[in-house]
Coordinates of C-alpha atoms and ligand atoms in Angstrom, one line a residue:
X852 CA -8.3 -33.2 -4.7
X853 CA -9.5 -32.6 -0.9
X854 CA -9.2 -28.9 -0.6
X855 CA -9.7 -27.3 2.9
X856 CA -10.4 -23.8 3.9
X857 CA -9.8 -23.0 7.6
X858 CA -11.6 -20.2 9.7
X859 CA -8.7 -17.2 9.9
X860 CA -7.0 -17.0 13.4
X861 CA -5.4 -13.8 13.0
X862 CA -6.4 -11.1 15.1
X863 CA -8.9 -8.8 13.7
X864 CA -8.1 -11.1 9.9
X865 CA -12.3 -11.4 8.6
X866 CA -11.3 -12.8 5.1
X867 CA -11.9 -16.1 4.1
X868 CA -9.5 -17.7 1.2
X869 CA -12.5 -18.9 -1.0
X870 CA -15.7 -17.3 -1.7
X871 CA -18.8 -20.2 -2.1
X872 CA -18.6 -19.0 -6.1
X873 CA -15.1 -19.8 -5.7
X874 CA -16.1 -23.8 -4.2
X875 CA -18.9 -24.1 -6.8
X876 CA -15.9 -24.1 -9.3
X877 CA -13.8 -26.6 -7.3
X878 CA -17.5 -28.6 -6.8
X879 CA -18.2 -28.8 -10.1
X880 CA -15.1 -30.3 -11.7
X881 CA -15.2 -33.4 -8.8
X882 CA -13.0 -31.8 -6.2
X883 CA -13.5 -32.2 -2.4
X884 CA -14.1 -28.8 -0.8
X885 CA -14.4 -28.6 3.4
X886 CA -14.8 -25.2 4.9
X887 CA -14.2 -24.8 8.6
X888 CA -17.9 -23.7 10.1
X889 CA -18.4 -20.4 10.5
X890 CA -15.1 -19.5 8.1
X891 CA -17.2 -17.3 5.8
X892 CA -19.1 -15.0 8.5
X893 CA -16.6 -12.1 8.7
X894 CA -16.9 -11.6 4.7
X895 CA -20.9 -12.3 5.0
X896 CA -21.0 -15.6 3.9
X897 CA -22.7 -18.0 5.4
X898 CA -22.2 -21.8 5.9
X899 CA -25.6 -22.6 4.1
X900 CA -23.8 -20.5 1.1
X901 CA -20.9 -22.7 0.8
X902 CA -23.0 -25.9 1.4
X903 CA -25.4 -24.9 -2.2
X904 CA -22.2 -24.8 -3.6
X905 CA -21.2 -28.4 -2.7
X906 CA -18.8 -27.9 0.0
X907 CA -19.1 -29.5 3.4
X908 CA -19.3 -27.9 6.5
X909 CA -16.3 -29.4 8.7
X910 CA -17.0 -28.3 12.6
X911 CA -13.6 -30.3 13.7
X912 CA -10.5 -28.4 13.1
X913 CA -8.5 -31.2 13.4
X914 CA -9.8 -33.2 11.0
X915 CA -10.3 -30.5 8.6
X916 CA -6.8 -30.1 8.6
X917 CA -5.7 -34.2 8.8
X918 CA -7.8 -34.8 5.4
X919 CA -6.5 -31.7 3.7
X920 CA -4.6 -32.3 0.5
X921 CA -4.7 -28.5 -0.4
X922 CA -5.2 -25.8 2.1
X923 CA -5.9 -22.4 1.2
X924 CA -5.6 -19.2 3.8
X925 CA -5.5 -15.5 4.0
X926 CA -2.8 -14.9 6.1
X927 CA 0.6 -16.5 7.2
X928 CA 0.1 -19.8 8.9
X929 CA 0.3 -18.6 12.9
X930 CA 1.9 -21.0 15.2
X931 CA -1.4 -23.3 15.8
X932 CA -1.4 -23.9 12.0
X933 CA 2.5 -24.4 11.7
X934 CA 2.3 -27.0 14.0
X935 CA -0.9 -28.6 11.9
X936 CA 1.3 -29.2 8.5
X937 CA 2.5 -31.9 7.4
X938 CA 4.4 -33.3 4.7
X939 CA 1.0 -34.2 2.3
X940 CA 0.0 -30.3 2.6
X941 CA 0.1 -27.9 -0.4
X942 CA -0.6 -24.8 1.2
X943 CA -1.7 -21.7 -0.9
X944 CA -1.7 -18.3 0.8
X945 CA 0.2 -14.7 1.4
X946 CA 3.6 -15.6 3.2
X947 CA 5.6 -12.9 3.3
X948 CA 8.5 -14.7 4.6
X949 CA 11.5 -12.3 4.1
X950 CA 10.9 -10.7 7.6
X951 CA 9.8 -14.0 9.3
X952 CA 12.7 -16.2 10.2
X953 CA 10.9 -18.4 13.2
X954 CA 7.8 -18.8 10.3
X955 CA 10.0 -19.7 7.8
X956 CA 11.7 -22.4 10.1
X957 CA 8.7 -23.9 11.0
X958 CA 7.3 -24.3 7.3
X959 CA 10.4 -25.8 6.8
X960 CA 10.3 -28.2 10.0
X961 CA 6.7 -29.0 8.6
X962 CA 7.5 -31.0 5.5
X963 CA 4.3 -29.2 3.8
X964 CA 5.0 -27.7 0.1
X965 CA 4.3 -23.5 0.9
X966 CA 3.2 -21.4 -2.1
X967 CA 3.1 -17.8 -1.8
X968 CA 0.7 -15.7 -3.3
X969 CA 3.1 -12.4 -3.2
X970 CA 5.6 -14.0 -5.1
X971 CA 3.5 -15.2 -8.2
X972 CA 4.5 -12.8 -11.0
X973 CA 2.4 -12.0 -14.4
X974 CA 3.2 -11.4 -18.0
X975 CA 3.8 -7.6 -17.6
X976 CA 6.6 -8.5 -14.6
X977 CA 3.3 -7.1 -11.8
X978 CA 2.3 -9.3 -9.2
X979 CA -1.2 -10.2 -9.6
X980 CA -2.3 -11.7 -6.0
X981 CA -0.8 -8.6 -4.5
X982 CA -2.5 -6.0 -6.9
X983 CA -6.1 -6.6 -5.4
X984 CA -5.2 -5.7 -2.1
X985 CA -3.3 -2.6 -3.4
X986 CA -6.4 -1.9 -5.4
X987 CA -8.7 -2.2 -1.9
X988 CA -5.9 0.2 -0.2
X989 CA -5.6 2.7 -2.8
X990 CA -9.2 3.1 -2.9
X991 CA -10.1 3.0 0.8
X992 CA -7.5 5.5 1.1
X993 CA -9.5 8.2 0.4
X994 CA -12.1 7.5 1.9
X995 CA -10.5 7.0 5.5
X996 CA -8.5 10.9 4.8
X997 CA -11.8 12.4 3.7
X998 CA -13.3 11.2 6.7
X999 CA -9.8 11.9 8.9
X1000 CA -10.3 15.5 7.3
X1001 CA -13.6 16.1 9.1
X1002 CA -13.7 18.5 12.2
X1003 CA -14.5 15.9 14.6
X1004 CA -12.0 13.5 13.7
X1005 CA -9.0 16.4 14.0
X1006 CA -9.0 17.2 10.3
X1007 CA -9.3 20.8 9.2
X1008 CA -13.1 20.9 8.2
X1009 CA -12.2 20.6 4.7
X1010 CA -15.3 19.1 2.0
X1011 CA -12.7 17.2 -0.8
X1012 CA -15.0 18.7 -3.6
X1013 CA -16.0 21.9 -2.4
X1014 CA -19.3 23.5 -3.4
X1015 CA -20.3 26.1 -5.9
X1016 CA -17.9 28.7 -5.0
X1017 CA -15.7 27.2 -3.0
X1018 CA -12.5 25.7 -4.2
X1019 CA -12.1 21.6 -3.9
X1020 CA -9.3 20.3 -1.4
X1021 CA -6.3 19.3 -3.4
X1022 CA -5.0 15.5 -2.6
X1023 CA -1.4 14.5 -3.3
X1024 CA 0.0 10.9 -4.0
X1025 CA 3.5 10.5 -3.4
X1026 CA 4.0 7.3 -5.4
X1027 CA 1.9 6.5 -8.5
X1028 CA 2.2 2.5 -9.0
X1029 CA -1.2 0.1 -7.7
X1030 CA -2.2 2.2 -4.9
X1031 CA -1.5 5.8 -5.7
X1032 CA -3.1 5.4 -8.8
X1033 CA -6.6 4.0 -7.9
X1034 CA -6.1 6.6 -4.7
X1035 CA -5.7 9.4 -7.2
X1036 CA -8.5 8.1 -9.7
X1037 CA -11.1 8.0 -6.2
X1038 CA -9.7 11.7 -5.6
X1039 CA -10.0 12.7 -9.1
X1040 CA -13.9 11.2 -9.0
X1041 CA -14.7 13.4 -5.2
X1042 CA -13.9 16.2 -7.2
X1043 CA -10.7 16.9 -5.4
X1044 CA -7.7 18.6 -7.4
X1045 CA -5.1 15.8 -7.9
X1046 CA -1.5 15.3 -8.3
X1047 CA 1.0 12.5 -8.2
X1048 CA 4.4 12.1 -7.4
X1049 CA 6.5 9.3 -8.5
X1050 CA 10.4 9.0 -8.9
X1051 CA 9.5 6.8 -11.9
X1052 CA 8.7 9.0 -15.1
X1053 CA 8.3 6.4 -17.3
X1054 CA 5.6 5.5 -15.0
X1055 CA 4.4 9.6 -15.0
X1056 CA 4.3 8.9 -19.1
X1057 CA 1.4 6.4 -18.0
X1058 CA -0.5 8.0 -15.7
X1059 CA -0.2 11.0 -17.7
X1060 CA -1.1 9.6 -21.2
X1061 CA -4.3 8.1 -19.1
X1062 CA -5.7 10.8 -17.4
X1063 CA -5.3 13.7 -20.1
X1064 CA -3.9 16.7 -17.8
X1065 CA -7.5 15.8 -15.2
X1066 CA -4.3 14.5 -12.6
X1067 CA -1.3 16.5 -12.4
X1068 CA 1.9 14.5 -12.7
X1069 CA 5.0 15.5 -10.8
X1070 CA 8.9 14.4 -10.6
X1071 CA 9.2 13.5 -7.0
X1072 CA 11.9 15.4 -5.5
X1073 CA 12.7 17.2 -2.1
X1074 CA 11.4 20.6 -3.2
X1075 CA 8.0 18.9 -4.9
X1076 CA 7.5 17.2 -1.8
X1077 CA 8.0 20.6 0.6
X1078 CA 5.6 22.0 -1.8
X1079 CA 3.0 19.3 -1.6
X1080 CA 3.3 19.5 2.5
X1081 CA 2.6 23.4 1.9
X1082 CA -0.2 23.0 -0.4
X1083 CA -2.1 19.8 0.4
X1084 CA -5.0 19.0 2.5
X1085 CA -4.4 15.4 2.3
X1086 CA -1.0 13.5 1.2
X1087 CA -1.6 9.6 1.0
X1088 CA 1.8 7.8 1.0
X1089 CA 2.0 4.8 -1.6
X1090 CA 5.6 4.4 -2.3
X1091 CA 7.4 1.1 -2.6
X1092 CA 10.9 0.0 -2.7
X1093 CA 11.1 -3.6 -3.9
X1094 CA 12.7 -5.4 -0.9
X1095 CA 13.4 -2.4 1.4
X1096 CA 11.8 -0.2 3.9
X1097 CA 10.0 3.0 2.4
X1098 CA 12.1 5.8 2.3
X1099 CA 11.0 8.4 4.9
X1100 CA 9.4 11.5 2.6
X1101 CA 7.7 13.8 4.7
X1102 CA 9.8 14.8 7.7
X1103 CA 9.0 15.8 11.5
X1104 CA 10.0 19.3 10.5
X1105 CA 7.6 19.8 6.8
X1106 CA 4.5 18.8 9.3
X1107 CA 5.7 22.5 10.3
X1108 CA 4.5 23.7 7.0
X1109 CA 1.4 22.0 6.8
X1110 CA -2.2 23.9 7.2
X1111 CA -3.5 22.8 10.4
X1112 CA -5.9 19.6 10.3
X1113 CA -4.2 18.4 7.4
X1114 CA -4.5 14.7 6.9
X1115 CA -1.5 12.2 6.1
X1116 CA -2.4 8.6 5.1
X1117 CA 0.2 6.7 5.0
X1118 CA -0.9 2.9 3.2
X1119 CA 3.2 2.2 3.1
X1120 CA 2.6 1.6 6.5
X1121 CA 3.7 -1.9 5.6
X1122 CA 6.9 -1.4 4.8
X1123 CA 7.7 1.1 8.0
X1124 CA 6.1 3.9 6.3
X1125 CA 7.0 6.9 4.1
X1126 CA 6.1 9.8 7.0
X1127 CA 8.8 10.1 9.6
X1128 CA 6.2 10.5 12.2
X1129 CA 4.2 7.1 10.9
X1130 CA 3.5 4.7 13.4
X1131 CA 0.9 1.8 12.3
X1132 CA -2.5 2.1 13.9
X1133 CA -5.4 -0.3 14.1
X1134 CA -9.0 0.2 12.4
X1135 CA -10.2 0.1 16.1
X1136 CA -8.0 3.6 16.5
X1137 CA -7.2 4.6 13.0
X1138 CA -5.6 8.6 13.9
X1139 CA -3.6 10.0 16.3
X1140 CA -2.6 13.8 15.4
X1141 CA 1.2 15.1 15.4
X1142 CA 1.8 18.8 15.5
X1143 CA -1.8 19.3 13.8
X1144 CA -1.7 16.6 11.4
X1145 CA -4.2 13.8 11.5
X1146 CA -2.4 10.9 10.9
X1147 CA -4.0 7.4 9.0
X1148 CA -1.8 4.5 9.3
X1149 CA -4.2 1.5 9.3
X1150 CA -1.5 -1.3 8.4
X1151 CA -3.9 -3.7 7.0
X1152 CA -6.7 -1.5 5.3
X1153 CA -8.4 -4.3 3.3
X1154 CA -9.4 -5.9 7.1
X1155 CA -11.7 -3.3 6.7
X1156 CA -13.9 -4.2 4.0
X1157 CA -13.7 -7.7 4.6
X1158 CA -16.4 -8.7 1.9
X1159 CA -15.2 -7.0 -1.1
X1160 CA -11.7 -7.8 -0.1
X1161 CA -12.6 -11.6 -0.2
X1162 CA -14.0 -11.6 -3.1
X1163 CA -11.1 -9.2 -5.0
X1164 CA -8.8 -11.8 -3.5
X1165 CA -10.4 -14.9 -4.5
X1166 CA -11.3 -13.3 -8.0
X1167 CA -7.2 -13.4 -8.4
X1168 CA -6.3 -16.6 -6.7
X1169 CA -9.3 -18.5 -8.2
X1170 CA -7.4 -19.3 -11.6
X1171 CA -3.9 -20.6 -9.4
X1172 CA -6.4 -23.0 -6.8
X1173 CA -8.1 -24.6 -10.2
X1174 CA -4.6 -25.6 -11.6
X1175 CA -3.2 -26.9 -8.4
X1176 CA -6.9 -29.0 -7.7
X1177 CA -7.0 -30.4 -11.4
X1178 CA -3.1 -31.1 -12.0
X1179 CA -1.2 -31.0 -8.3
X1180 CA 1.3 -28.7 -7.1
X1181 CA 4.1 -30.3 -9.1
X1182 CA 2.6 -30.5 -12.7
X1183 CA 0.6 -26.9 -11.9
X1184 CA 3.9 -25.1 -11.2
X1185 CA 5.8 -27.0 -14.2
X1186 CA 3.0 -25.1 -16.8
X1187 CA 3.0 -21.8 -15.5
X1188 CA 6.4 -20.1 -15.9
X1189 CA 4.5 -16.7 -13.3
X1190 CA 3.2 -19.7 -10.5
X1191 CA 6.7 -21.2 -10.0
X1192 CA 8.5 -18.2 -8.2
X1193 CA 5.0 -19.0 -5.9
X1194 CA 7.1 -21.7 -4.5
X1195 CA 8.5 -20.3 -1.0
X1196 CA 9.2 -24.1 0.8
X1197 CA 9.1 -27.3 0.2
X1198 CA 10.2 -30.7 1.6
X1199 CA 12.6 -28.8 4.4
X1200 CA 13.9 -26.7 2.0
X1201 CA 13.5 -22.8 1.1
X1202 CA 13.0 -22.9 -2.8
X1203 CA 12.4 -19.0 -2.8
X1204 CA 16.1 -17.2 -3.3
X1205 CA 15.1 -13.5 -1.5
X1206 CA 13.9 -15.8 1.4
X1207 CA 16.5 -18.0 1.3
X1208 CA 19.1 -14.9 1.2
X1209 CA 17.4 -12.9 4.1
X1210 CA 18.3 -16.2 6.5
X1211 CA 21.3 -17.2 5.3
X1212 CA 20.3 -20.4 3.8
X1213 CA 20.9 -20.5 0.1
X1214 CA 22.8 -23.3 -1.1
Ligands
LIG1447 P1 3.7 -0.3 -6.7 O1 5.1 -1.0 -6.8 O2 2.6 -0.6 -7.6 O3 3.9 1.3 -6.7 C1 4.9 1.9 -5.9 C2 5.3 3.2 -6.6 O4 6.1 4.0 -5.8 C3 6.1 3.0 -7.9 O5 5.4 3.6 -9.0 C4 7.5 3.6 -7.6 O6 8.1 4.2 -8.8 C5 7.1 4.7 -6.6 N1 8.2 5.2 -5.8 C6 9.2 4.5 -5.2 N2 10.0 5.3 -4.5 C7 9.5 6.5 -4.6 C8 9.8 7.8 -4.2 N3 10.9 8.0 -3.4 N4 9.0 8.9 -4.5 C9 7.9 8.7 -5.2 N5 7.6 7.5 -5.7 C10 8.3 6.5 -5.4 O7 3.3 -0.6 -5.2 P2 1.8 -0.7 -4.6 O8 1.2 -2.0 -4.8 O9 1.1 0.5 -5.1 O10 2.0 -0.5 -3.0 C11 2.4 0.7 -2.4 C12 2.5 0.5 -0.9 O11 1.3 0.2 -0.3 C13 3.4 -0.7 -0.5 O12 4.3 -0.3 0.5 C14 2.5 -1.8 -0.1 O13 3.1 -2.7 0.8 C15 1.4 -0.9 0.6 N6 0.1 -1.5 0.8 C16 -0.4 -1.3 2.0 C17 -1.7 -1.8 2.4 C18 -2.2 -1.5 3.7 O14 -3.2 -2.1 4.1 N7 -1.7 -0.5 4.4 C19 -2.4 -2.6 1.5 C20 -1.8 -2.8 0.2 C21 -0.5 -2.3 -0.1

């Protein structure tokens, strides 16, 4: 199979779609990998690194793309790319179609088969090419309110830990799936006093059978969440609604109760945001402060740590590129019952029913 792996073209995007230990793999079992020049540099790899692992260097973006069989990406195809596909494309990368009608169109328009890595489900009913990035989130979250917690930065001059003598800062994570949890477990390992809020208990059964009483576990409900704006330093906001906006949970009139300098980092800044007073921000500007509260609302944390992000990613995807290389889209899909609801598009025709629904075109 020729498999091609463009330079990303969205703004500030730095990932790449396949790692070099990702093309020795391809290499090795007789596959054709081209990677665009220079594709690797924003996650630190260079195009000597994907060259020892067999890959050719392809300068020409055009005919990278006209000898592609399977393309893999980062991010949703942007109009330059659209207009690239054609019908002998399988292209493997994160969609997210469900809010992009003109997108959709033109992958339909295109002729190319589209797999989405967000839909791809697993045994346990997660979704595995999403939990990565959650992973990246959840973790970098605490690191960007630690730092937002700093005097400089607007933050109350709060050390997460404390010292001998001094009590530690106390972190709360309204919603405790992918994100919240590895948020709380970087908390929990700063020292910081943790708890998490979740409306799902059976998912409170979890995180409390796993962490022994070292996290606190709490129903999430109006008056836990007016106490967590009373007592926290930092709240980080990881809540999702399959398919719907996050519900707003911390009001303009809590940031009232809040201590001064108090951080809110809100990572379901993706969905619209959990914080009434959320608006998303760029890693160029991470904060702005609202009535005393420094604000984080970076809508694409893992940009951030582009290398481990690449490699987290590819770790995931790695498995799904091998089976469509070695057997084609078709066969690939018919094996794996958690790589078919991948299929978003194919032949002109949305093959993905929430996408199909959101646009009217289900049939
Ligand atoms: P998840 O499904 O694993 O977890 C979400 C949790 O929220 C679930 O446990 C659910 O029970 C809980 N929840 C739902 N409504 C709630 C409520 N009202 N109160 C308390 N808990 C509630 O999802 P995830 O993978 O952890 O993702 C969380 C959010 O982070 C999503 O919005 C996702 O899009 C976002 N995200 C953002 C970035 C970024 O760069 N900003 C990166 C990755 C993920």
């Amino acid at each position: 199979m020729k498999v091609a792996v463009p330079k990303e073209i969205k703004n500030h995007e730095y990932r790449v779609a396949l790692t070099p230990t990702g093309a020795r793999e391809l290499t090795g079992r007789g596959h054709q990998v081209s990677v665009q020049a220079g594709a690797g540099e924003g996650a630190g790899f260079t195009d000597a690194d994907f060259q020892a692992a067999g890959a050719q260097i392809e300068a020409d973006v055009d005919t990278l793309w006209r000898n592609a069989e399977l393309i893999l990406k980062v991010k949703e195809p942007q109009p330059d790319e659209v207009a690239r596909l054609n019908p002998q494309h399988t292209l493997f990368t994160y969609l997210h179609l469900a809010a992009e009608e003109p997108l959709t169109r033109g992958l339909m328009e295109s002729g190319a088969t589209c797999i989405a890595y967000e839909t791809i489900t697993d045994a346990r009913g997660g979704l595995p090419l999403l939990a990565p990035m959650s992973t990246v989130a959840g973790r970098m979250a605490v690191q960007a309110g630690a730092h937002s917690l700093e005097k400089a930065q607007g933050g109350a001059g709060v050390l997460l830990p404390g010292v001998p003598g001094v009590a530690p800062g106390k972190v709360t994570v309204i919603g405790g799936g992918v994100v919240g949890e590895n948020a709380a477990r970087m908390a929990l390992g700063l020292g910081a006093e943790v708890t998490i809020l979740d409306k799902s208990l059976a998912r409170l059964e979890v995180l409390d059978d796993r962490y022994q009483g070292r996290i606190k576990t709490v129903y999430s409900t109006a008056d836990a969440l007016e106490t967590a704006a009373r007592e926290s330093d930092m709240i980080i906001g990881a809540v999702l609604v399959p398919g719907a906006a996050a519900p707003k949970l911390i009001t303009r009139r809590m940031l009232a109760d809040m201590q001064p300098g108090s951080v809110l980092v809100d990572v379901a800044i993706d969905q619209g945001g959990c914080f009434e007073t959320s608006k998303p921000t760029t890693h160029a500007a991470p904060t702005y402060i609202v009535d005393g509260v420094v604000h984080y609302c970076v809508a694409n944390m893992p940009g951030a740590v582009a290398r481990t992000s690449t490699q987290g990613l590819t770790n995931a995807t790695l498995p799904f590129v091998l089976a469509l290389a070695d057997k084609g889209w078709q066969q690939a899909l018919r094996d794996d019952p958690h790589f078919l609801p991948g299929l978003n598009v194919h032949a002109g025709q949305v093959t993905y029913l929430a996408v199909a629904e959101a646009f009217g075109l289900e049939s």
